[in-house]
Structure formats: structure tokens, C-alpha cells
Amino acid sequence: GDSVTQMEGPVTLSEEAFLTINCTYTATGYPSLFWYVQYPGEGLQLLLKATKADDKGSNKGFEATYRKETTSFHLEKGSVQVSDSAVYFCAPPLEYGNKLVFGAGTILRVKS
Amino acid sequence: DAGVIQSPRHEVTEMGQEVTLRCKPISGHNSLFWYRQTMMRGLELLIYFNNNVPIDDSGMPEDRFSAKMPNASFSTLKIQPSEPRDSAVYFCASRLGLKDSNQPQHFGDGTRLSIL
């Protein structure tokens, strides 16, 4: 079945550093892909999405490009802030019978 | 717009007691999901409904757990009897459509459950 592999954390960066969190997927088709963010004490929020191959999703300075040739959807941000400290989840769509909805999540810690 | 609403936000109870968690999905969404999140296991899908019908409950850990969706605007997750290992944060999420992969899930703020 379809699955997603996400970079293990925690990732610790200094403020204004460049961020990359890797995510690769296997899928029989070309599904939409999503990145969610979970801030401490809160539920998951949609960060960005890409609905087809070569599509780029962006929000709050974060970007991810749906790369068909490498089956990847890496999350990037040029300059992280302390407020970006959170857990980030790469997610494939939920399909009937597919119990894997989210990867393990990557903890990001940004130090000032 | 109102998001997914969960209640209670926090629940502390003694083992053996019945616990009922509640969820109101976003109006118009026809898929609803219950998750459990712990440090050890991460985010686990327990059960999901489509048009109020349970589609897959294979993630429900054991018979002590049950979930219902009597109508499109309300769902419950019940644990009876509760045990300390059930302590976790329980999330409800809703989505427009099921097989429409362009639609993201919308999460509530969760219920933090502590079983003493």
C-alpha cells in the first residue's frame, strides 16, 4: 500500500538557519500531499499542500515541491524562527484500507 | 468559521471508570476520524467514519473502546472500563470527502485524558 517516510528528529537549529525536513512517499498514483504542523498543546494544522506532480505548496515562508521523479515532498524554509518550533508531519491522503495516515513526525527546535 | 470542536479538553479519572469523548465535526464534512497520540506510539488512527458509517475500526486497541456517529454533526469515543495505559491525547478530525485526496483533514484541539 501507499506509505510515507519522514526524516527522523529532533532537528535543532539556530534562529535564521535554513531548514529542510525530508519526506518521501510511495504511491500507485499521484496523490495530493500535505504537510501539517503541531504546536505544543495544540492539534495538527494544515501547513501546505500540493495537489499534483511539480506543484509547489507554500505558506508562512515554508515551501515544498511535489517531485514526481524522486517521489519526494521535502519541507524547506529559508530562515527559521523560534516560533517555528513544533512537530511537522508529512501526510499522504487517506485511502480506503490504508491505515498509515501520518508519518512519525519531526520535532523541530529553534534556539535563539 | 467554527472548526472541529472536542470536549472535554481535559479529563482526569480513576481506572475502571467510563470515559466519553465528544466531537462535533465541521459542518458539511462527511468524513470523521479519531486519533490517539502518545510519546511512545505517535499519532495512531483509531477509527474513521464516512457519511456516519464506520469504515475501518481496526485501529481500535481493544473491545473496551467503542465509537459512534449517530448523525453528521456528532461523534463519541467511549472507553469502558478505562485503564492507565489509555492516558493520551485524543484527537478528532473531519474532512470533506473520503477518496478525494485533494482535501486535508481538520483537527480539533484534542482531549487530554489521564487515567489514574
PDB file of C-alpha atoms in Angstrom:
ATOM      1  CA  GLY A   1       0.000   0.000   0.000  1.00  0.00           C
ATOM      2  CA  ASP A   2       0.927   3.665  -0.121  1.00  0.00           C
ATOM      3  CA  SER A   3       3.348   4.892   2.515  1.00  0.00           C
ATOM      4  CA  VAL A   4       5.403   7.884   3.544  1.00  0.00           C
ATOM      5  CA  THR A   5       8.884   8.062   5.089  1.00  0.00           C
ATOM      6  CA  GLN A   6       9.788  11.113   7.056  1.00  0.00           C
ATOM      7  CA  MET A   7      13.111  12.356   8.371  1.00  0.00           C
ATOM      8  CA  GLU A   8      13.664  11.468  11.994  1.00  0.00           C
ATOM      9  CA  GLY A   9      14.226  14.195  14.517  1.00  0.00           C
ATOM     10  CA  PRO A  10      14.688  16.057  16.608  1.00  0.00           C
ATOM     11  CA  VAL A  11      16.150  18.741  14.412  1.00  0.00           C
ATOM     12  CA  THR A  12      17.804  21.557  16.330  1.00  0.00           C
ATOM     13  CA  LEU A  13      18.652  24.796  14.536  1.00  0.00           C
ATOM     14  CA  SER A  14      19.690  28.301  15.418  1.00  0.00           C
ATOM     15  CA  GLU A  15      17.402  31.168  14.523  1.00  0.00           C
ATOM     16  CA  GLU A  16      17.686  32.257  10.857  1.00  0.00           C
ATOM     17  CA  ALA A  17      19.152  28.908   9.791  1.00  0.00           C
ATOM     18  CA  PHE A  18      17.927  27.075   6.692  1.00  0.00           C
ATOM     19  CA  LEU A  19      15.526  24.195   7.291  1.00  0.00           C
ATOM     20  CA  THR A  20      14.967  21.023   5.306  1.00  0.00           C
ATOM     21  CA  ILE A  21      12.802  18.142   6.514  1.00  0.00           C
ATOM     22  CA  ASN A  22      12.819  15.221   4.110  1.00  0.00           C
ATOM     23  CA  CYS A  23       9.726  13.283   3.124  1.00  0.00           C
ATOM     24  CA  THR A  24       9.478  10.564   0.506  1.00  0.00           C
ATOM     25  CA  TYR A  25       6.467   8.544  -0.473  1.00  0.00           C
ATOM     26  CA  THR A  26       5.403   5.524  -2.410  1.00  0.00           C
ATOM     27  CA  ALA A  27       2.112   5.631  -4.217  1.00  0.00           C
ATOM     28  CA  THR A  28       0.429   3.859  -7.060  1.00  0.00           C
ATOM     29  CA  GLY A  29      -0.834   7.144  -8.440  1.00  0.00           C
ATOM     30  CA  TYR A  30      -0.015  10.784  -7.881  1.00  0.00           C
ATOM     31  CA  PRO A  31      -1.997  11.728  -4.831  1.00  0.00           C
ATOM     32  CA  SER A  32      -2.131  15.096  -3.127  1.00  0.00           C
ATOM     33  CA  LEU A  33       0.458  15.508  -0.389  1.00  0.00           C
ATOM     34  CA  PHE A  34       0.295  17.577   2.757  1.00  0.00           C
ATOM     35  CA  TRP A  35       2.491  18.972   5.480  1.00  0.00           C
ATOM     36  CA  TYR A  36       0.896  19.526   8.874  1.00  0.00           C
ATOM     37  CA  VAL A  37       2.331  21.341  11.887  1.00  0.00           C
ATOM     38  CA  GLN A  38       1.550  20.733  15.546  1.00  0.00           C
ATOM     39  CA  TYR A  39       2.464  23.424  18.041  1.00  0.00           C
ATOM     40  CA  PRO A  40       2.794  22.476  21.723  1.00  0.00           C
ATOM     41  CA  GLY A  41      -0.558  21.708  23.313  1.00  0.00           C
ATOM     42  CA  GLU A  42      -2.494  22.025  20.071  1.00  0.00           C
ATOM     43  CA  GLY A  43      -3.933  19.814  17.352  1.00  0.00           C
ATOM     44  CA  LEU A  44      -2.461  19.399  13.892  1.00  0.00           C
ATOM     45  CA  GLN A  45      -2.914  22.242  11.430  1.00  0.00           C
ATOM     46  CA  LEU A  46      -2.532  22.108   7.689  1.00  0.00           C
ATOM     47  CA  LEU A  47       0.662  23.947   6.758  1.00  0.00           C
ATOM     48  CA  LEU A  48       0.680  23.484   2.996  1.00  0.00           C
ATOM     49  CA  LYS A  49      -0.334  21.096   0.278  1.00  0.00           C
ATOM     50  CA  ALA A  50       0.419  20.153  -3.315  1.00  0.00           C
ATOM     51  CA  THR A  51      -2.220  18.529  -5.441  1.00  0.00           C
ATOM     52  CA  LYS A  52      -0.227  17.235  -8.387  1.00  0.00           C
ATOM     53  CA  ALA A  53       3.271  16.481  -9.614  1.00  0.00           C
ATOM     54  CA  ASP A  54       5.583  19.522  -9.870  1.00  0.00           C
ATOM     55  CA  ASP A  55       3.158  21.572  -7.812  1.00  0.00           C
ATOM     56  CA  LYS A  56       4.679  23.783  -5.092  1.00  0.00           C
ATOM     57  CA  GLY A  57       2.861  24.438  -1.855  1.00  0.00           C
ATOM     58  CA  SER A  58       3.831  27.403   0.291  1.00  0.00           C
ATOM     59  CA  ASN A  59       2.693  29.074   3.488  1.00  0.00           C
ATOM     60  CA  LYS A  60       4.290  31.172   6.258  1.00  0.00           C
ATOM     61  CA  GLY A  61       7.658  31.070   4.489  1.00  0.00           C
ATOM     62  CA  PHE A  62       7.618  27.278   4.196  1.00  0.00           C
ATOM     63  CA  GLU A  63       7.715  25.585   0.805  1.00  0.00           C
ATOM     64  CA  ALA A  64       7.525  22.045  -0.521  1.00  0.00           C
ATOM     65  CA  THR A  65       7.624  20.866  -4.120  1.00  0.00           C
ATOM     66  CA  TYR A  66       5.958  17.663  -5.193  1.00  0.00           C
ATOM     67  CA  ARG A  67       8.731  15.973  -7.182  1.00  0.00           C
ATOM     68  CA  LYS A  68       7.467  13.059  -9.190  1.00  0.00           C
ATOM     69  CA  GLU A  69      10.896  11.892 -10.359  1.00  0.00           C
ATOM     70  CA  THR A  70      12.237  11.477  -6.836  1.00  0.00           C
ATOM     71  CA  THR A  71       8.856  10.819  -5.152  1.00  0.00           C
ATOM     72  CA  SER A  72       9.716  13.467  -2.601  1.00  0.00           C
ATOM     73  CA  PHE A  73       7.955  16.341  -0.867  1.00  0.00           C
ATOM     74  CA  HIS A  74      10.676  17.930   1.267  1.00  0.00           C
ATOM     75  CA  LEU A  75       9.753  20.851   3.506  1.00  0.00           C
ATOM     76  CA  GLU A  76      12.027  23.906   3.378  1.00  0.00           C
ATOM     77  CA  LYS A  77      12.268  27.318   4.959  1.00  0.00           C
ATOM     78  CA  GLY A  78      14.990  29.839   4.298  1.00  0.00           C
ATOM     79  CA  SER A  79      15.183  31.375   7.766  1.00  0.00           C
ATOM     80  CA  VAL A  80      13.583  29.696  10.755  1.00  0.00           C
ATOM     81  CA  GLN A  81      12.320  31.497  13.828  1.00  0.00           C
ATOM     82  CA  VAL A  82      11.937  30.348  17.420  1.00  0.00           C
ATOM     83  CA  SER A  83       8.178  30.372  16.855  1.00  0.00           C
ATOM     84  CA  ASP A  84       8.588  27.630  14.221  1.00  0.00           C
ATOM     85  CA  SER A  85       9.463  25.162  16.971  1.00  0.00           C
ATOM     86  CA  ALA A  86       6.859  22.435  16.585  1.00  0.00           C
ATOM     87  CA  VAL A  87       6.318  18.925  15.261  1.00  0.00           C
ATOM     88  CA  TYR A  88       5.969  18.596  11.486  1.00  0.00           C
ATOM     89  CA  PHE A  89       4.081  15.757   9.804  1.00  0.00           C
ATOM     90  CA  CYS A  90       4.219  14.725   6.175  1.00  0.00           C
ATOM     91  CA  ALA A  91       0.989  13.028   5.169  1.00  0.00           C
ATOM     92  CA  PRO A  92      -0.319  11.106   2.215  1.00  0.00           C
ATOM     93  CA  PRO A  93      -4.041  11.103   1.603  1.00  0.00           C
ATOM     94  CA  LEU A  94      -6.147   8.579   3.430  1.00  0.00           C
ATOM     95  CA  GLU A  95      -7.430   5.842   1.173  1.00  0.00           C
ATOM     96  CA  TYR A  96      -9.786   3.069   1.955  1.00  0.00           C
ATOM     97  CA  GLY A  97      -7.965   0.367   3.892  1.00  0.00           C
ATOM     98  CA  ASN A  98      -4.769   2.395   4.277  1.00  0.00           C
ATOM     99  CA  LYS A  99      -4.089   2.686   7.971  1.00  0.00           C
ATOM    100  CA  LEU A 100      -0.928   4.738   7.575  1.00  0.00           C
ATOM    101  CA  VAL A 101      -2.143   8.292   7.637  1.00  0.00           C
ATOM    102  CA  PHE A 102       0.774  10.179   9.092  1.00  0.00           C
ATOM    103  CA  GLY A 103       4.464   9.592   9.490  1.00  0.00           C
ATOM    104  CA  ALA A 104       6.147   9.714  12.876  1.00  0.00           C
ATOM    105  CA  GLY A 105       6.567  13.462  12.741  1.00  0.00           C
ATOM    106  CA  THR A 106       9.765  15.506  13.000  1.00  0.00           C
ATOM    107  CA  ILE A 107      10.393  17.632  16.067  1.00  0.00           C
ATOM    108  CA  LEU A 108      11.949  20.987  15.208  1.00  0.00           C
ATOM    109  CA  ARG A 109      13.630  23.032  17.912  1.00  0.00           C
ATOM    110  CA  VAL A 110      14.832  26.518  17.052  1.00  0.00           C
ATOM    111  CA  LYS A 111      17.171  28.226  19.500  1.00  0.00           C
ATOM    112  CA  SER A 112      17.641  31.982  19.749  1.00  0.00           C
TER     113      SER A 112
ATOM    114  CA  ASP B   1     -15.925  29.556  10.787  1.00  0.00           C
ATOM    115  CA  ALA B   2     -16.170  27.027  13.593  1.00  0.00           C
ATOM    116  CA  GLY B   3     -13.568  24.324  13.432  1.00  0.00           C
ATOM    117  CA  VAL B   4     -13.754  20.824  14.840  1.00  0.00           C
ATOM    118  CA  ILE B   5     -14.945  21.047  18.429  1.00  0.00           C
ATOM    119  CA  GLN B   6     -13.914  18.486  21.021  1.00  0.00           C
ATOM    120  CA  SER B   7     -14.972  18.148  24.621  1.00  0.00           C
ATOM    121  CA  PRO B   8     -13.825  17.946  27.267  1.00  0.00           C
ATOM    122  CA  ARG B   9     -10.370  19.498  26.782  1.00  0.00           C
ATOM    123  CA  HIS B  10      -9.034  17.683  29.812  1.00  0.00           C
ATOM    124  CA  GLU B  11     -10.298  14.616  31.641  1.00  0.00           C
ATOM    125  CA  VAL B  12      -8.826  13.054  34.742  1.00  0.00           C
ATOM    126  CA  THR B  13     -10.490   9.963  36.127  1.00  0.00           C
ATOM    127  CA  GLU B  14      -9.726   6.781  38.027  1.00  0.00           C
ATOM    128  CA  MET B  15      -9.143   3.481  36.349  1.00  0.00           C
ATOM    129  CA  GLY B  16     -12.269   1.425  35.835  1.00  0.00           C
ATOM    130  CA  GLN B  17     -14.440   4.443  35.133  1.00  0.00           C
ATOM    131  CA  GLU B  18     -16.239   5.007  31.865  1.00  0.00           C
ATOM    132  CA  VAL B  19     -14.875   7.851  29.743  1.00  0.00           C
ATOM    133  CA  THR B  20     -16.770   9.521  26.904  1.00  0.00           C
ATOM    134  CA  LEU B  21     -15.065  11.900  24.494  1.00  0.00           C
ATOM    135  CA  ARG B  22     -17.144  14.057  22.180  1.00  0.00           C
ATOM    136  CA  CYS B  23     -16.595  15.598  18.778  1.00  0.00           C
ATOM    137  CA  LYS B  24     -18.506  17.976  16.557  1.00  0.00           C
ATOM    138  CA  PRO B  25     -17.087  17.983  13.012  1.00  0.00           C
ATOM    139  CA  ILE B  26     -17.080  20.916  10.664  1.00  0.00           C
ATOM    140  CA  SER B  27     -20.500  21.373   9.113  1.00  0.00           C
ATOM    141  CA  GLY B  28     -20.673  19.771   5.676  1.00  0.00           C
ATOM    142  CA  HIS B  29     -17.729  17.439   6.229  1.00  0.00           C
ATOM    143  CA  ASN B  30     -18.687  13.850   5.648  1.00  0.00           C
ATOM    144  CA  SER B  31     -15.611  12.039   6.993  1.00  0.00           C
ATOM    145  CA  LEU B  32     -14.632  11.882  10.645  1.00  0.00           C
ATOM    146  CA  PHE B  33     -11.514  10.436  12.232  1.00  0.00           C
ATOM    147  CA  TRP B  34     -10.490   9.579  15.789  1.00  0.00           C
ATOM    148  CA  TYR B  35      -6.775   9.524  16.656  1.00  0.00           C
ATOM    149  CA  ARG B  36      -4.736   8.836  19.742  1.00  0.00           C
ATOM    150  CA  GLN B  37      -1.355  10.483  20.309  1.00  0.00           C
ATOM    151  CA  THR B  38       1.277   9.344  22.781  1.00  0.00           C
ATOM    152  CA  MET B  39       5.007   9.872  23.047  1.00  0.00           C
ATOM    153  CA  MET B  40       5.676   6.186  22.564  1.00  0.00           C
ATOM    154  CA  ARG B  41       3.414   5.478  19.598  1.00  0.00           C
ATOM    155  CA  GLY B  42       2.964   8.853  17.966  1.00  0.00           C
ATOM    156  CA  LEU B  43      -0.296   9.560  16.157  1.00  0.00           C
ATOM    157  CA  GLU B  44      -2.462   6.473  15.707  1.00  0.00           C
ATOM    158  CA  LEU B  45      -5.670   6.294  13.697  1.00  0.00           C
ATOM    159  CA  LEU B  46      -8.307   4.520  15.768  1.00  0.00           C
ATOM    160  CA  ILE B  47     -11.385   4.620  13.555  1.00  0.00           C
ATOM    161  CA  TYR B  48     -12.911   6.646  10.781  1.00  0.00           C
ATOM    162  CA  PHE B  49     -16.433   7.227   9.517  1.00  0.00           C
ATOM    163  CA  ASN B  50     -17.770   8.171   6.133  1.00  0.00           C
ATOM    164  CA  ASN B  51     -21.309   9.535   5.998  1.00  0.00           C
ATOM    165  CA  ASN B  52     -21.765   8.419   9.631  1.00  0.00           C
ATOM    166  CA  VAL B  53     -20.844   4.811   8.819  1.00  0.00           C
ATOM    167  CA  PRO B  54     -17.700   3.260  10.366  1.00  0.00           C
ATOM    168  CA  ILE B  55     -15.363   2.355   7.520  1.00  0.00           C
ATOM    169  CA  ASP B  56     -12.370   0.940   9.351  1.00  0.00           C
ATOM    170  CA  ASP B  57     -12.124   0.348  13.095  1.00  0.00           C
ATOM    171  CA  SER B  58      -9.084  -1.898  13.001  1.00  0.00           C
ATOM    172  CA  GLY B  59      -7.072   0.722  14.856  1.00  0.00           C
ATOM    173  CA  MET B  60      -9.255   0.471  17.947  1.00  0.00           C
ATOM    174  CA  PRO B  61      -6.967  -1.123  20.522  1.00  0.00           C
ATOM    175  CA  GLU B  62      -9.448  -3.477  22.174  1.00  0.00           C
ATOM    176  CA  ASP B  63     -13.084  -4.094  22.977  1.00  0.00           C
ATOM    177  CA  ARG B  64     -13.012  -1.540  25.758  1.00  0.00           C
ATOM    178  CA  PHE B  65     -13.029   1.144  23.040  1.00  0.00           C
ATOM    179  CA  SER B  66     -16.131   1.978  21.036  1.00  0.00           C
ATOM    180  CA  ALA B  67     -17.106   4.852  18.765  1.00  0.00           C
ATOM    181  CA  LYS B  68     -20.409   6.034  17.395  1.00  0.00           C
ATOM    182  CA  MET B  69     -21.610   8.651  14.983  1.00  0.00           C
ATOM    183  CA  PRO B  70     -25.384   8.926  15.360  1.00  0.00           C
ATOM    184  CA  ASN B  71     -25.623  11.872  12.986  1.00  0.00           C
ATOM    185  CA  ALA B  72     -23.500  14.058  10.761  1.00  0.00           C
ATOM    186  CA  SER B  73     -22.740  16.586  13.484  1.00  0.00           C
ATOM    187  CA  PHE B  74     -21.736  14.446  16.438  1.00  0.00           C
ATOM    188  CA  SER B  75     -19.476  11.546  17.351  1.00  0.00           C
ATOM    189  CA  THR B  76     -18.378   9.913  20.581  1.00  0.00           C
ATOM    190  CA  LEU B  77     -15.437   7.757  21.568  1.00  0.00           C
ATOM    191  CA  LYS B  78     -16.060   5.704  24.684  1.00  0.00           C
ATOM    192  CA  ILE B  79     -13.652   3.756  26.865  1.00  0.00           C
ATOM    193  CA  GLN B  80     -15.186   1.315  29.332  1.00  0.00           C
ATOM    194  CA  PRO B  81     -13.545   0.379  31.625  1.00  0.00           C
ATOM    195  CA  SER B  82     -10.623   2.802  31.409  1.00  0.00           C
ATOM    196  CA  GLU B  83      -7.042   1.821  32.259  1.00  0.00           C
ATOM    197  CA  PRO B  84      -3.916   3.913  32.996  1.00  0.00           C
ATOM    198  CA  ARG B  85      -2.397   2.911  29.629  1.00  0.00           C
ATOM    199  CA  ASP B  86      -5.270   4.689  27.902  1.00  0.00           C
ATOM    200  CA  SER B  87      -3.790   8.017  29.033  1.00  0.00           C
ATOM    201  CA  ALA B  88      -3.092  10.037  25.895  1.00  0.00           C
ATOM    202  CA  VAL B  89      -4.309  12.964  23.845  1.00  0.00           C
ATOM    203  CA  TYR B  90      -7.268  12.011  21.694  1.00  0.00           C
ATOM    204  CA  PHE B  91      -7.914  13.992  18.527  1.00  0.00           C
ATOM    205  CA  CYS B  92     -10.929  14.170  16.305  1.00  0.00           C
ATOM    206  CA  ALA B  93     -10.595  15.341  12.705  1.00  0.00           C
ATOM    207  CA  SER B  94     -13.041  15.850   9.881  1.00  0.00           C
ATOM    208  CA  ARG B  95     -12.695  16.113   6.128  1.00  0.00           C
ATOM    209  CA  LEU B  96     -14.796  16.819   3.095  1.00  0.00           C
ATOM    210  CA  GLY B  97     -14.975  13.574   1.146  1.00  0.00           C
ATOM    211  CA  LEU B  98     -13.089  10.336   1.652  1.00  0.00           C
ATOM    212  CA  LYS B  99     -11.440   9.332  -1.565  1.00  0.00           C
ATOM    213  CA  ASP B 100     -10.990  12.911  -2.689  1.00  0.00           C
ATOM    214  CA  SER B 101      -7.308  13.199  -1.982  1.00  0.00           C
ATOM    215  CA  ASN B 102      -7.221  16.968  -2.521  1.00  0.00           C
ATOM    216  CA  GLN B 103      -8.907  17.612   0.789  1.00  0.00           C
ATOM    217  CA  PRO B 104      -6.947  17.907   4.044  1.00  0.00           C
ATOM    218  CA  GLN B 105      -8.131  16.844   7.454  1.00  0.00           C
ATOM    219  CA  HIS B 106      -9.110  19.484  10.002  1.00  0.00           C
ATOM    220  CA  PHE B 107      -8.226  18.688  13.588  1.00  0.00           C
ATOM    221  CA  GLY B 108      -9.765  19.649  16.892  1.00  0.00           C
ATOM    222  CA  ASP B 109      -7.644  20.783  19.824  1.00  0.00           C
ATOM    223  CA  GLY B 110      -7.794  17.344  21.401  1.00  0.00           C
ATOM    224  CA  THR B 111      -8.825  15.864  24.732  1.00  0.00           C
ATOM    225  CA  ARG B 112      -6.002  15.226  27.167  1.00  0.00           C
ATOM    226  CA  LEU B 113      -7.022  12.093  29.068  1.00  0.00           C
ATOM    227  CA  SER B 114      -5.338  10.965  32.275  1.00  0.00           C
ATOM    228  CA  ILE B 115      -6.370   7.697  33.892  1.00  0.00           C
ATOM    229  CA  LEU B 116      -5.103   7.369  37.446  1.00  0.00           C
TER     230      LEU B 116
END
